[in-house]
GROMACS .gro file of N, CA, C and O in nm:
model
  320
    1MET      N    1  -3.183  -1.328  -2.543
    1MET     CA    2  -3.175  -1.198  -2.574
    1MET      C    3  -3.048  -1.136  -2.521
    1MET      O    4  -2.995  -1.055  -2.597
    2TYR      N    5  -3.013  -1.156  -2.396
    2TYR     CA    6  -2.887  -1.102  -2.350
    2TYR      C    7  -2.788  -1.218  -2.309
    2TYR      O    8  -2.764  -1.251  -2.197
    3GLU      N    9  -2.722  -1.273  -2.416
    3GLU     CA   10  -2.658  -1.387  -2.394
    3GLU      C   11  -2.499  -1.369  -2.394
    3GLU      O   12  -2.433  -1.438  -2.355
    4ASN      N   13  -2.456  -1.248  -2.456
    4ASN     CA   14  -2.314  -1.212  -2.449
    4ASN      C   15  -2.271  -1.110  -2.344
    4ASN      O   16  -2.362  -1.053  -2.286
    5SER      N   17  -2.146  -1.091  -2.321
    5SER     CA   18  -2.100  -1.011  -2.217
    5SER      C   19  -2.134  -0.841  -2.239
    5SER      O   20  -2.179  -0.777  -2.135
    6ASN      N   21  -2.149  -0.820  -2.367
    6ASN     CA   22  -2.190  -0.675  -2.407
    6ASN      C   23  -2.332  -0.672  -2.370
    6ASN      O   24  -2.375  -0.562  -2.334
    7ASN      N   25  -2.417  -0.774  -2.405
    7ASN     CA   26  -2.544  -0.763  -2.358
    7ASN      C   27  -2.568  -0.748  -2.203
    7ASN      O   28  -2.664  -0.700  -2.160
    8HIS      N   29  -2.479  -0.817  -2.121
    8HIS     CA   30  -2.470  -0.813  -1.982
    8HIS      C   31  -2.458  -0.656  -1.932
    8HIS      O   32  -2.533  -0.608  -1.856
    9SER      N   33  -2.371  -0.587  -2.010
    9SER     CA   34  -2.349  -0.441  -1.989
    9SER      C   35  -2.477  -0.376  -2.028
    9SER      O   36  -2.528  -0.269  -1.959
   10ASP      N   37  -2.539  -0.413  -2.135
   10ASP     CA   38  -2.670  -0.350  -2.180
   10ASP      C   39  -2.764  -0.352  -2.068
   10ASP      O   40  -2.853  -0.267  -2.047
   11MET      N   41  -2.779  -0.476  -2.019
   11MET     CA   42  -2.887  -0.500  -1.893
   11MET      C   43  -2.857  -0.410  -1.780
   11MET      O   44  -2.948  -0.360  -1.724
   12ILE      N   45  -2.737  -0.413  -1.744
   12ILE     CA   46  -2.687  -0.328  -1.645
   12ILE      C   47  -2.739  -0.163  -1.659
   12ILE      O   48  -2.793  -0.111  -1.574
   13GLU      N   49  -2.691  -0.130  -1.773
   13GLU     CA   50  -2.740   0.003  -1.812
   13GLU      C   51  -2.872   0.031  -1.819
   13GLU      O   52  -2.931   0.137  -1.768
   14GLU      N   53  -2.966  -0.070  -1.864
   14GLU     CA   54  -3.100  -0.063  -1.855
   14GLU      C   55  -3.164  -0.045  -1.718
   14GLU      O   56  -3.254   0.008  -1.682
   15ILE      N   57  -3.098  -0.146  -1.619
   15ILE     CA   58  -3.145  -0.138  -1.491
   15ILE      C   59  -3.097   0.005  -1.416
   15ILE      O   60  -3.198   0.059  -1.353
   16LYS      N   61  -2.986   0.058  -1.457
   16LYS     CA   62  -2.972   0.198  -1.405
   16LYS      C   63  -3.062   0.293  -1.443
   16LYS      O   64  -3.100   0.387  -1.362
   17ALA      N   65  -3.094   0.296  -1.576
   17ALA     CA   66  -3.190   0.375  -1.626
   17ALA      C   67  -3.327   0.370  -1.566
   17ALA      O   68  -3.395   0.461  -1.534
   18LYS      N   69  -3.382   0.251  -1.559
   18LYS     CA   70  -3.511   0.232  -1.490
   18LYS      C   71  -3.492   0.258  -1.327
   18LYS      O   72  -3.598   0.334  -1.292
   19ARG      N   73  -3.390   0.239  -1.273
   19ARG     CA   74  -3.380   0.282  -1.137
   19ARG      C   75  -3.377   0.433  -1.123
   19ARG      O   76  -3.457   0.480  -1.032
   20GLU      N   77  -3.317   0.504  -1.209
   20GLU     CA   78  -3.321   0.651  -1.222
   20GLU      C   79  -3.446   0.708  -1.225
   20GLU      O   80  -3.501   0.791  -1.157
   21LEU      N   81  -3.534   0.646  -1.338
   21LEU     CA   82  -3.662   0.693  -1.353
   21LEU      C   83  -3.750   0.678  -1.223
   21LEU      O   84  -3.835   0.769  -1.191
   22MET      N   85  -3.739   0.561  -1.155
   22MET     CA   86  -3.801   0.530  -1.046
   22MET      C   87  -3.786   0.628  -0.933
   22MET      O   88  -3.865   0.672  -0.870
   23ILE      N   89  -3.658   0.647  -0.897
   23ILE     CA   90  -3.616   0.757  -0.802
   23ILE      C   91  -3.663   0.891  -0.832
   23ILE      O   92  -3.735   0.955  -0.746
   24ASN      N   93  -3.645   0.936  -0.971
   24ASN     CA   94  -3.697   1.061  -0.985
   24ASN      C   95  -3.851   1.080  -0.982
   24ASN      O   96  -3.894   1.182  -0.928
   25CYS      N   97  -3.907   0.971  -1.031
   25CYS     CA   98  -4.058   0.972  -0.999
   25CYS      C   99  -4.088   0.974  -0.862
   25CYS      O  100  -4.184   1.048  -0.813
   26ALA      N  101  -4.024   0.887  -0.762
   26ALA     CA  102  -4.078   0.884  -0.634
   26ALA      C  103  -4.036   1.030  -0.550
   26ALA      O  104  -4.125   1.087  -0.486
   27ASN      N  105  -3.940   1.100  -0.600
   27ASN     CA  106  -3.902   1.230  -0.556
   27ASN      C  107  -4.000   1.332  -0.596
   27ASN      O  108  -4.042   1.432  -0.526
   28THR      N  109  -4.066   1.320  -0.714
   28THR     CA  110  -4.169   1.418  -0.758
   28THR      C  111  -4.291   1.370  -0.734
   28THR      O  112  -4.384   1.475  -0.696
   29GLN      N  113  -4.334   1.257  -0.752
   29GLN     CA  114  -4.460   1.227  -0.738
   29GLN      C  115  -4.506   1.141  -0.605
   29GLN      O  116  -4.622   1.107  -0.578
   30GLY      N  117  -4.409   1.103  -0.537
   30GLY     CA  118  -4.424   1.035  -0.405
   30GLY      C  119  -4.388   0.883  -0.427
   30GLY      O  120  -4.402   0.827  -0.530
   31PHE      N  121  -4.364   0.816  -0.309
   31PHE     CA  122  -4.322   0.678  -0.333
   31PHE      C  123  -4.443   0.576  -0.349
   31PHE      O  124  -4.414   0.473  -0.395
   32THR      N  125  -4.557   0.634  -0.320
   32THR     CA  126  -4.670   0.539  -0.336
   32THR      C  127  -4.738   0.556  -0.455
   32THR      O  128  -4.868   0.509  -0.475
   33SER      N  129  -4.700   0.661  -0.553
   33SER     CA  130  -4.767   0.687  -0.672
   33SER      C  131  -4.760   0.565  -0.762
   33SER      O  132  -4.699   0.489  -0.762
   34GLU      N  133  -4.879   0.572  -0.850
   34GLU     CA  134  -4.879   0.432  -0.937
   34GLU      C  135  -4.772   0.443  -1.034
   34GLU      O  136  -4.722   0.333  -1.062
   35GLU      N  137  -4.719   0.563  -1.081
   35GLU     CA  138  -4.606   0.563  -1.174
   35GLU      C  139  -4.477   0.500  -1.110
   35GLU      O  140  -4.410   0.433  -1.170
   36THR      N  141  -4.455   0.546  -0.969
   36THR     CA  142  -4.345   0.505  -0.913
   36THR      C  143  -4.350   0.355  -0.887
   36THR      O  144  -4.252   0.284  -0.914
   37ILE      N  145  -4.461   0.303  -0.852
   37ILE     CA  146  -4.492   0.162  -0.843
   37ILE      C  147  -4.455   0.085  -0.960
   37ILE      O  148  -4.405  -0.019  -0.972
   38LYS      N  149  -4.511   0.139  -1.071
   38LYS     CA  150  -4.490   0.084  -1.202
   38LYS      C  151  -4.342   0.066  -1.238
   38LYS      O  152  -4.297  -0.027  -1.284
   39TYR      N  153  -4.273   0.185  -1.210
   39TYR     CA  154  -4.131   0.171  -1.240
   39TYR      C  155  -4.066   0.059  -1.154
   39TYR      O  156  -3.967   0.012  -1.204
   40SER      N  157  -4.095   0.071  -1.031
   40SER     CA  158  -4.038  -0.037  -0.931
   40SER      C  159  -4.049  -0.175  -0.966
   40SER      O  160  -3.962  -0.258  -0.972
   41GLN      N  161  -4.183  -0.198  -1.012
   41GLN     CA  162  -4.210  -0.338  -1.078
   41GLN      C  163  -4.120  -0.360  -1.201
   41GLN      O  164  -4.071  -0.478  -1.221
   42GLU      N  165  -4.125  -0.271  -1.272
   42GLU     CA  166  -4.050  -0.302  -1.407
   42GLU      C  167  -3.895  -0.315  -1.378
   42GLU      O  168  -3.822  -0.399  -1.433
   43LEU      N  169  -3.835  -0.243  -1.280
   43LEU     CA  170  -3.694  -0.262  -1.236
   43LEU      C  171  -3.683  -0.391  -1.170
   43LEU      O  172  -3.585  -0.461  -1.185
   44ASP      N  173  -3.770  -0.448  -1.089
   44ASP     CA  174  -3.783  -0.584  -1.030
   44ASP      C  175  -3.767  -0.686  -1.152
   44ASP      O  176  -3.701  -0.781  -1.137
   45GLU      N  177  -3.841  -0.670  -1.248
   45GLU     CA  178  -3.840  -0.763  -1.366
   45GLU      C  179  -3.706  -0.763  -1.439
   45GLU      O  180  -3.662  -0.870  -1.476
   46LEU      N  181  -3.654  -0.650  -1.449
   46LEU     CA  182  -3.519  -0.632  -1.530
   46LEU      C  183  -3.419  -0.707  -1.437
   46LEU      O  184  -3.329  -0.784  -1.475
   47ILE      N  185  -3.431  -0.683  -1.308
   47ILE     CA  186  -3.315  -0.740  -1.207
   47ILE      C  187  -3.331  -0.888  -1.212
   47ILE      O  188  -3.232  -0.967  -1.215
   48ASN      N  189  -3.462  -0.946  -1.206
   48ASN     CA  190  -3.485  -1.075  -1.226
   48ASN      C  191  -3.424  -1.147  -1.336
   48ASN      O  192  -3.369  -1.248  -1.346
   49LYS      N  193  -3.442  -1.080  -1.457
   49LYS     CA  194  -3.409  -1.131  -1.587
   49LYS      C  195  -3.237  -1.135  -1.583
   49LYS      O  196  -3.179  -1.239  -1.641
   50TYR      N  197  -3.190  -1.016  -1.521
   50TYR     CA  198  -3.041  -1.015  -1.521
   50TYR      C  199  -2.985  -1.135  -1.434
   50TYR      O  200  -2.887  -1.196  -1.464
   51GLN      N  201  -3.066  -1.158  -1.315
   51GLN     CA  202  -3.005  -1.278  -1.238
   51GLN      C  203  -3.022  -1.403  -1.301
   51GLN      O  204  -2.928  -1.487  -1.292
   52LYS      N  205  -3.126  -1.422  -1.382
   52LYS     CA  206  -3.147  -1.542  -1.464
   52LYS      C  207  -3.027  -1.573  -1.562
   52LYS      O  208  -2.982  -1.677  -1.572
   53VAL      N  209  -3.007  -1.459  -1.621
   53VAL     CA  210  -2.895  -1.460  -1.725
   53VAL      C  211  -2.762  -1.501  -1.652
   53VAL      O  212  -2.687  -1.562  -1.717
   54MET      N  213  -2.734  -1.441  -1.565
   54MET     CA  214  -2.615  -1.443  -1.479
   54MET      C  215  -2.606  -1.579  -1.422
   54MET      O  216  -2.492  -1.635  -1.357
   55GLY      N  217  -2.726  -1.673  -1.429
   55GLY     CA  218  -2.708  -1.808  -1.370
   55GLY      C  219  -2.699  -1.810  -1.218
   55GLY      O  220  -2.631  -1.891  -1.155
   56GLN      N  221  -2.763  -1.700  -1.155
   56GLN     CA  222  -2.769  -1.708  -1.022
   56GLN      C  223  -2.617  -1.710  -0.956
   56GLN      O  224  -2.567  -1.795  -0.868
   57ALA      N  225  -2.535  -1.630  -1.011
   57ALA     CA  226  -2.386  -1.615  -0.968
   57ALA      C  227  -2.380  -1.597  -0.825
   57ALA      O  228  -2.444  -1.522  -0.752
   58PRO      N  229  -2.287  -1.666  -0.757
   58PRO     CA  230  -2.271  -1.654  -0.610
   58PRO      C  231  -2.249  -1.505  -0.559
   58PRO      O  232  -2.296  -1.478  -0.466
   59ARG      N  233  -2.160  -1.433  -0.628
   59ARG     CA  234  -2.135  -1.291  -0.599
   59ARG      C  235  -2.211  -1.200  -0.705
   59ARG      O  236  -2.158  -1.211  -0.829
   60PRO      N  237  -2.305  -1.117  -0.671
   60PRO     CA  238  -2.365  -1.036  -0.764
   60PRO      C  239  -2.285  -0.933  -0.830
   60PRO      O  240  -2.189  -0.907  -0.766
   61ASN      N  241  -2.311  -0.892  -0.954
   61ASN     CA  242  -2.205  -0.775  -1.020
   61ASN      C  243  -2.215  -0.669  -0.921
   61ASN      O  244  -2.308  -0.641  -0.872
   62GLU      N  245  -2.120  -0.607  -0.910
   62GLU     CA  246  -2.100  -0.508  -0.800
   62GLU      C  247  -2.178  -0.381  -0.850
   62GLU      O  248  -2.241  -0.304  -0.754
   63GLU      N  249  -2.218  -0.363  -0.977
   63GLU     CA  250  -2.308  -0.245  -1.012
   63GLU      C  251  -2.442  -0.267  -0.970
   63GLU      O  252  -2.510  -0.193  -0.914
   64VAL      N  253  -2.486  -0.398  -0.971
   64VAL     CA  254  -2.627  -0.439  -0.944
   64VAL      C  255  -2.633  -0.432  -0.791
   64VAL      O  256  -2.726  -0.379  -0.719
   65LYS      N  257  -2.540  -0.488  -0.722
   65LYS     CA  258  -2.517  -0.487  -0.568
   65LYS      C  259  -2.533  -0.329  -0.515
   65LYS      O  260  -2.592  -0.298  -0.425
   66PHE      N  261  -2.439  -0.244  -0.586
   66PHE     CA  262  -2.465  -0.099  -0.548
   66PHE      C  263  -2.618  -0.046  -0.565
   66PHE      O  264  -2.671   0.034  -0.485
   67ALA      N  265  -2.685  -0.084  -0.680
   67ALA     CA  266  -2.818  -0.029  -0.701
   67ALA      C  267  -2.904  -0.083  -0.591
   67ALA      O  268  -2.976  -0.014  -0.543
   68PHE      N  269  -2.898  -0.222  -0.551
   68PHE     CA  270  -2.973  -0.262  -0.420
   68PHE      C  271  -2.941  -0.175  -0.307
   68PHE      O  272  -3.034  -0.146  -0.236
   69GLN      N  273  -2.822  -0.139  -0.264
   69GLN     CA  274  -2.796  -0.059  -0.161
   69GLN      C  275  -2.846   0.072  -0.169
   69GLN      O  276  -2.906   0.121  -0.068
   70GLN      N  277  -2.862   0.140  -0.295
   70GLN     CA  278  -2.919   0.258  -0.300
   70GLN      C  279  -3.067   0.254  -0.278
   70GLN      O  280  -3.114   0.334  -0.211
   71MET      N  281  -3.125   0.157  -0.317
   71MET     CA  282  -3.257   0.137  -0.309
   71MET      C  283  -3.308   0.130  -0.173
   71MET      O  284  -3.387   0.181  -0.128
   72VAL      N  285  -3.233   0.048  -0.104
   72VAL     CA  286  -3.249   0.006   0.057
   72VAL      C  287  -3.245   0.155   0.120
   72VAL      O  288  -3.303   0.175   0.220
   73MET      N  289  -3.157   0.248   0.075
   73MET     CA  290  -3.135   0.376   0.149
   73MET      C  291  -3.262   0.459   0.124
   73MET      O  292  -3.288   0.534   0.208
   74ILE      N  293  -3.337   0.450   0.014
   74ILE     CA  294  -3.435   0.544  -0.024
   74ILE      C  295  -3.574   0.489   0.026
   74ILE      O  296  -3.658   0.580   0.058
   75TRP      N  297  -3.584   0.373   0.020
   75TRP     CA  298  -3.724   0.315   0.062
   75TRP      C  299  -3.775   0.337   0.207
   75TRP      O  300  -3.884   0.371   0.225
   76PRO      N  301  -3.676   0.346   0.297
   76PRO     CA  302  -3.712   0.376   0.430
   76PRO      C  303  -3.784   0.527   0.448
   76PRO      O  304  -3.871   0.527   0.525
   77ARG      N  305  -3.764   0.597   0.359
   77ARG     CA  306  -3.830   0.719   0.364
   77ARG      C  307  -3.984   0.721   0.355
   77ARG      O  308  -4.063   0.800   0.389
   78VAL      N  309  -4.044   0.610   0.286
   78VAL     CA  310  -4.167   0.595   0.279
   78VAL      C  311  -4.235   0.592   0.414
   78VAL      O  312  -4.355   0.639   0.433
   79LEU      N  313  -4.167   0.517   0.519
   79LEU     CA  314  -4.222   0.506   0.639
   79LEU      C  315  -4.228   0.636   0.726
   79LEU      O  316  -4.310   0.630   0.832
   80VAL      N  317  -4.169   0.735   0.688
   80VAL     CA  318  -4.160   0.873   0.761
   80VAL      C  319  -4.290   0.945   0.748
   80VAL      O  320  -4.345   0.945   0.649
   0.00000   0.00000   0.00000
């Protein structure tokens, strides 16, 4: 499905869009709402697919790395 470099960009854009949906949902409905969890699981699936396509590259794409850093920054709020 995502075999050429243009599709890698498409995958990154899809990851960014799903991440944005998840964050917006978490901010409006809460971090533990069913919809937020659904978006989080879908985001995990997209990231896993991206990593498989990239062949487990030793250095992750900077955009995906940034997305992970952003997620780490928002999830601790659940514990407060």
